[in-house]
XYZ file of N, CA, C and O in Angstrom:
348
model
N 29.213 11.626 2.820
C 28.260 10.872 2.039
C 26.899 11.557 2.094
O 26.242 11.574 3.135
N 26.445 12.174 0.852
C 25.420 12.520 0.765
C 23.856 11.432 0.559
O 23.998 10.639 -0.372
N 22.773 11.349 1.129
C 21.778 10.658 0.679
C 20.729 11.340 -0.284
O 19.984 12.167 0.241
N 20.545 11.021 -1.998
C 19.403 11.738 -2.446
C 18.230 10.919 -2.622
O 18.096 9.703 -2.484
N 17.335 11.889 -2.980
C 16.031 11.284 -3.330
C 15.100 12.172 -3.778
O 15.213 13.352 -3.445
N 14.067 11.767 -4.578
C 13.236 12.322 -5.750
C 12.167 13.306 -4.817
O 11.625 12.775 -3.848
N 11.901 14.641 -5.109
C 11.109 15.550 -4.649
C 10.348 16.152 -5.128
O 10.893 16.736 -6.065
N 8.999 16.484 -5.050
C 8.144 17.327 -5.543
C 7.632 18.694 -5.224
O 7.071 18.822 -4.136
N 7.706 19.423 -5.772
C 7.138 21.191 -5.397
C 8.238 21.941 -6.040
O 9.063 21.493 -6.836
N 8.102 23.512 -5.443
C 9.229 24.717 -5.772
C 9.750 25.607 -5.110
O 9.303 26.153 -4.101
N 10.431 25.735 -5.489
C 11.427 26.689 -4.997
C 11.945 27.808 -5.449
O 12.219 27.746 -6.647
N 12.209 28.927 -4.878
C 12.639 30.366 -5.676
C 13.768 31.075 -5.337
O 14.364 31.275 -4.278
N 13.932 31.425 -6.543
C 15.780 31.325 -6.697
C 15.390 33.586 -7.393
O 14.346 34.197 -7.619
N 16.357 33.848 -7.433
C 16.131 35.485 -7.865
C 15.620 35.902 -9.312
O 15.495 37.053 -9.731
N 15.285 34.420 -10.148
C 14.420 34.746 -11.379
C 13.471 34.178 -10.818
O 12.602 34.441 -11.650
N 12.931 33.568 -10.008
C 11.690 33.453 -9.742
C 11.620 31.734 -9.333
O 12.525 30.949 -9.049
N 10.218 31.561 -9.436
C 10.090 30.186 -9.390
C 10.180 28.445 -9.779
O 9.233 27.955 -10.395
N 10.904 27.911 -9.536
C 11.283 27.268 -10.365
C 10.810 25.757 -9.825
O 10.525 25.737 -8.628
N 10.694 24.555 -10.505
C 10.401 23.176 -9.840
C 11.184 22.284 -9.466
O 12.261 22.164 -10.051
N 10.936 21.673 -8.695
C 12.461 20.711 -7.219
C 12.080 19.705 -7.983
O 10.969 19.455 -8.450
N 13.115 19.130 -8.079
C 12.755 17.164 -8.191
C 14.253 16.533 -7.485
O 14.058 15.344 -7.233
N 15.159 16.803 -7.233
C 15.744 15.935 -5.739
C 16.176 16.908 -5.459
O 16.349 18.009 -5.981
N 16.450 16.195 -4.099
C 16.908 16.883 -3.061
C 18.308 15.752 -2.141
O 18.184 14.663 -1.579
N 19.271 16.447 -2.304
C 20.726 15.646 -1.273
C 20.815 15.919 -0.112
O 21.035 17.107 0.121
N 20.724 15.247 0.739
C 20.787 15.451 2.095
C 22.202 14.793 3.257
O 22.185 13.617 3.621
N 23.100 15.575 3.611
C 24.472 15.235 4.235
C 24.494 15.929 5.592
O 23.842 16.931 5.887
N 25.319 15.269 6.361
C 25.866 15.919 7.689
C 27.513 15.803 7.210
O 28.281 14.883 6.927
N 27.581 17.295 7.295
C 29.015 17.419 6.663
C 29.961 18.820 7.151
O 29.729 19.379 8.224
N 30.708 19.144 6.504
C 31.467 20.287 6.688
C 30.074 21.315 6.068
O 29.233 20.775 5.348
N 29.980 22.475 6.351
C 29.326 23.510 5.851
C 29.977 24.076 4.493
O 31.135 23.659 4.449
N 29.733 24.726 3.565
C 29.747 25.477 2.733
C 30.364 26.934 3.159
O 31.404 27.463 2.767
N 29.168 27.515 4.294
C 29.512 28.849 4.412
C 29.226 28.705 5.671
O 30.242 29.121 6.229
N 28.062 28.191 6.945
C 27.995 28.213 8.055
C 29.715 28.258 8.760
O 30.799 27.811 8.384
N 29.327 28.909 9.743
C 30.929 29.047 10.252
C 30.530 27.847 11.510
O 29.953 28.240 12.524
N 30.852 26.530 11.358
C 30.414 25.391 12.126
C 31.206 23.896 11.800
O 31.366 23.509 10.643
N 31.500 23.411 12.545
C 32.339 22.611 12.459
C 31.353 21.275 11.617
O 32.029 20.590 10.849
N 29.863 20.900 11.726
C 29.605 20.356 10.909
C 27.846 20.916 11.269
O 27.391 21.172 12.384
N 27.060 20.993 9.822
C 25.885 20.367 9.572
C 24.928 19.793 8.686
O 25.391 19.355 7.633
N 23.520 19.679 8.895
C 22.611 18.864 8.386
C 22.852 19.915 6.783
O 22.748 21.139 6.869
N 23.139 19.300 5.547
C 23.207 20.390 4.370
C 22.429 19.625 3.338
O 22.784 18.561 2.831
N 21.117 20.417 3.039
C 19.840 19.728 1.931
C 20.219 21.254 0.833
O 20.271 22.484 0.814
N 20.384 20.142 0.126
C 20.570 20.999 -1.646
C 19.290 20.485 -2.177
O 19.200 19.306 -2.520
N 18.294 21.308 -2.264
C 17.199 21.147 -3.400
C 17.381 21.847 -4.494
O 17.565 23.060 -4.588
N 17.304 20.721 -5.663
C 17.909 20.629 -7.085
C 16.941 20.759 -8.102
O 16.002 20.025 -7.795
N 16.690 21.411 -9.296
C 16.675 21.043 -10.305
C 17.134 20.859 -11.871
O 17.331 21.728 -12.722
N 17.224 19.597 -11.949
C 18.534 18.634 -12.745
C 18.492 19.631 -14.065
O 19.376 20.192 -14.712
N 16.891 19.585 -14.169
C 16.482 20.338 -15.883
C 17.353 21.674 -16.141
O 18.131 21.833 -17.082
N 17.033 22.709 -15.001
C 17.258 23.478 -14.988
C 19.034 24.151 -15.101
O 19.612 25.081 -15.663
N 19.385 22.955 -14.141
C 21.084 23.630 -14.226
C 21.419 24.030 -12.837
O 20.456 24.299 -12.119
N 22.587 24.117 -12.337
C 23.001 24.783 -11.531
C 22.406 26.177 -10.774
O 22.173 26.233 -9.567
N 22.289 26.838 -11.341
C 21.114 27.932 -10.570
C 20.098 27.859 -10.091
O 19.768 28.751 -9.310
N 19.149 26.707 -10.385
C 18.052 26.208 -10.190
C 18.667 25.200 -8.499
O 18.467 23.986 -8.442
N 19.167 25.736 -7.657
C 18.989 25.564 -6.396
C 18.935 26.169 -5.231
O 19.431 27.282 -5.056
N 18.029 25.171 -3.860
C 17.895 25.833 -2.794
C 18.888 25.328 -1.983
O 18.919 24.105 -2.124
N 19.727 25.723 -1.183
C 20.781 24.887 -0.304
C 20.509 25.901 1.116
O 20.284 27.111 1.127
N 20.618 24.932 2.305
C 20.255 25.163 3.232
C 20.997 24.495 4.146
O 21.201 23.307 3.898
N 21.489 24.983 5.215
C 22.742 24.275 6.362
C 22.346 24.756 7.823
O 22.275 25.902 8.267
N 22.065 23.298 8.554
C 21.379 23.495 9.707
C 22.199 23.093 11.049
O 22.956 22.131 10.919
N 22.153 23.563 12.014
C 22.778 22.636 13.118
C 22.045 21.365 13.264
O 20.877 21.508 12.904
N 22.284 20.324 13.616
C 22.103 19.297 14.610
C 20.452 19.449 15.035
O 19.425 18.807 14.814
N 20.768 20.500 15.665
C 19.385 20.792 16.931
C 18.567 21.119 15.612
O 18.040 20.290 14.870
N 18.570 22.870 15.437
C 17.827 23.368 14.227
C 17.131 22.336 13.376
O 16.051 22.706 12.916
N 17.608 20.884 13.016
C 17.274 20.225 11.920
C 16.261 18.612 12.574
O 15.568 17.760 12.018
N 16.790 18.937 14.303
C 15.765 18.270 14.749
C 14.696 18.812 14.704
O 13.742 18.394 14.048
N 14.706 20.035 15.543
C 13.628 20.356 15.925
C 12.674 20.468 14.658
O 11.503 20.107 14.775
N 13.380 21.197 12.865
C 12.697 21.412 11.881
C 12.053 20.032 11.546
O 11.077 19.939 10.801
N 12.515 19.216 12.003
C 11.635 16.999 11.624
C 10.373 17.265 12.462
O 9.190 17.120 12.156
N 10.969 17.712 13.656
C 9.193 17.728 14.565
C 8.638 18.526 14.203
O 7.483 18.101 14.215
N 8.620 20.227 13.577
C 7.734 20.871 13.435
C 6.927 20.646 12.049
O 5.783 21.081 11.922
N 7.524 20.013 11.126
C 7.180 18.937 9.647
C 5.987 18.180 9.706
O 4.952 18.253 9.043
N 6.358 17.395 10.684
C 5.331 15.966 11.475
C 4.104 16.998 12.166
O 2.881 16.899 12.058
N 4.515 17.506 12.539
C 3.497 18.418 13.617
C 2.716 18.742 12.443
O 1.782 18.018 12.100
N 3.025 19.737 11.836
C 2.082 20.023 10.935
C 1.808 19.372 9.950
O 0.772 19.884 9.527
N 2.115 18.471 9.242
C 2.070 17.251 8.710
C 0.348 16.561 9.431
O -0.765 16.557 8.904
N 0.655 16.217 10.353
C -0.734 15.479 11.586
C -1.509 16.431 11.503
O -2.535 15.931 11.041
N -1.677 17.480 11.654
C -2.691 18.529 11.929
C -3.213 18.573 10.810
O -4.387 18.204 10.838
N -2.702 18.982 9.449
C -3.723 18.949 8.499
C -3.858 17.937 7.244
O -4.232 18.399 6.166
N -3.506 16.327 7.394
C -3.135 15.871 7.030
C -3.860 14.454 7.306
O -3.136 13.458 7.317
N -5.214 14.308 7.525
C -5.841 13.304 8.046
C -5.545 11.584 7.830
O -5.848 10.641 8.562
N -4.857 11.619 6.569
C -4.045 10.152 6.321
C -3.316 9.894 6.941
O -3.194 8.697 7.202
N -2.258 11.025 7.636
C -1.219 11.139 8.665
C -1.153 10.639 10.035
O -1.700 11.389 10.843
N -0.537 9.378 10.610
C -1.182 9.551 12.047
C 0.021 10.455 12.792
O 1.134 10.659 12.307
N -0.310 10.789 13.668
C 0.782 11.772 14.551
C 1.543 10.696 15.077
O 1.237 9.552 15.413
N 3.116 11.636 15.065
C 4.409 10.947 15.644
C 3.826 10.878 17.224
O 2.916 11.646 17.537
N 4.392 9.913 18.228
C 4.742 9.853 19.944
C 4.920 10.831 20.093
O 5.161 11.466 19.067
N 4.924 11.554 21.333
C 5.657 12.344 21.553
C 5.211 14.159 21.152
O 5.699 15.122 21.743
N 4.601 14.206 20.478
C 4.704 15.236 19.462
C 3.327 15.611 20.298
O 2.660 16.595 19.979
């Protein structure tokens, strides 16, 4: 079961730059990682077609640690932001 939701910014694919608007996010079998399962975010755009994506497959850990370093920098330059616990 994948979860999506609506995204803003871009992403670059080998013609160049192109604009995200969702992104699917699953803990699943991999694609190509040789791994019995991970975190797999397909950033999409619908307009564009099939080529117009970024897909990315993380371990477990990798996709924690990538939430805290987000937040981290997120708080630091981000003054609306309050910082996560912990962090």
């Amino acid at each position: 079961m994948s979860i999506q939701n609506e995204v803003s910014g871009i992403g670059k694919r080998q013609k160049g730059w192109f604009k995200l608007e969702r992104v699917s996010v699953s803990y699943d079998h991999p694609s190509d990682a040789r791994l019995d399962h991970t975190l797999n975010m397909d950033f999409v755009s619908e307009k564009e077609g099939p080529s117009a994506r970024v897909a990315v497959e993380l371990t477990p850990e990798s996709a924690r640690k990538l939430v805290d370093v987000i937040l981290t920098t997120l708080s630091r330059r981000d003054p609306g932001t309050s910082q996560r616990e912990g962090i």
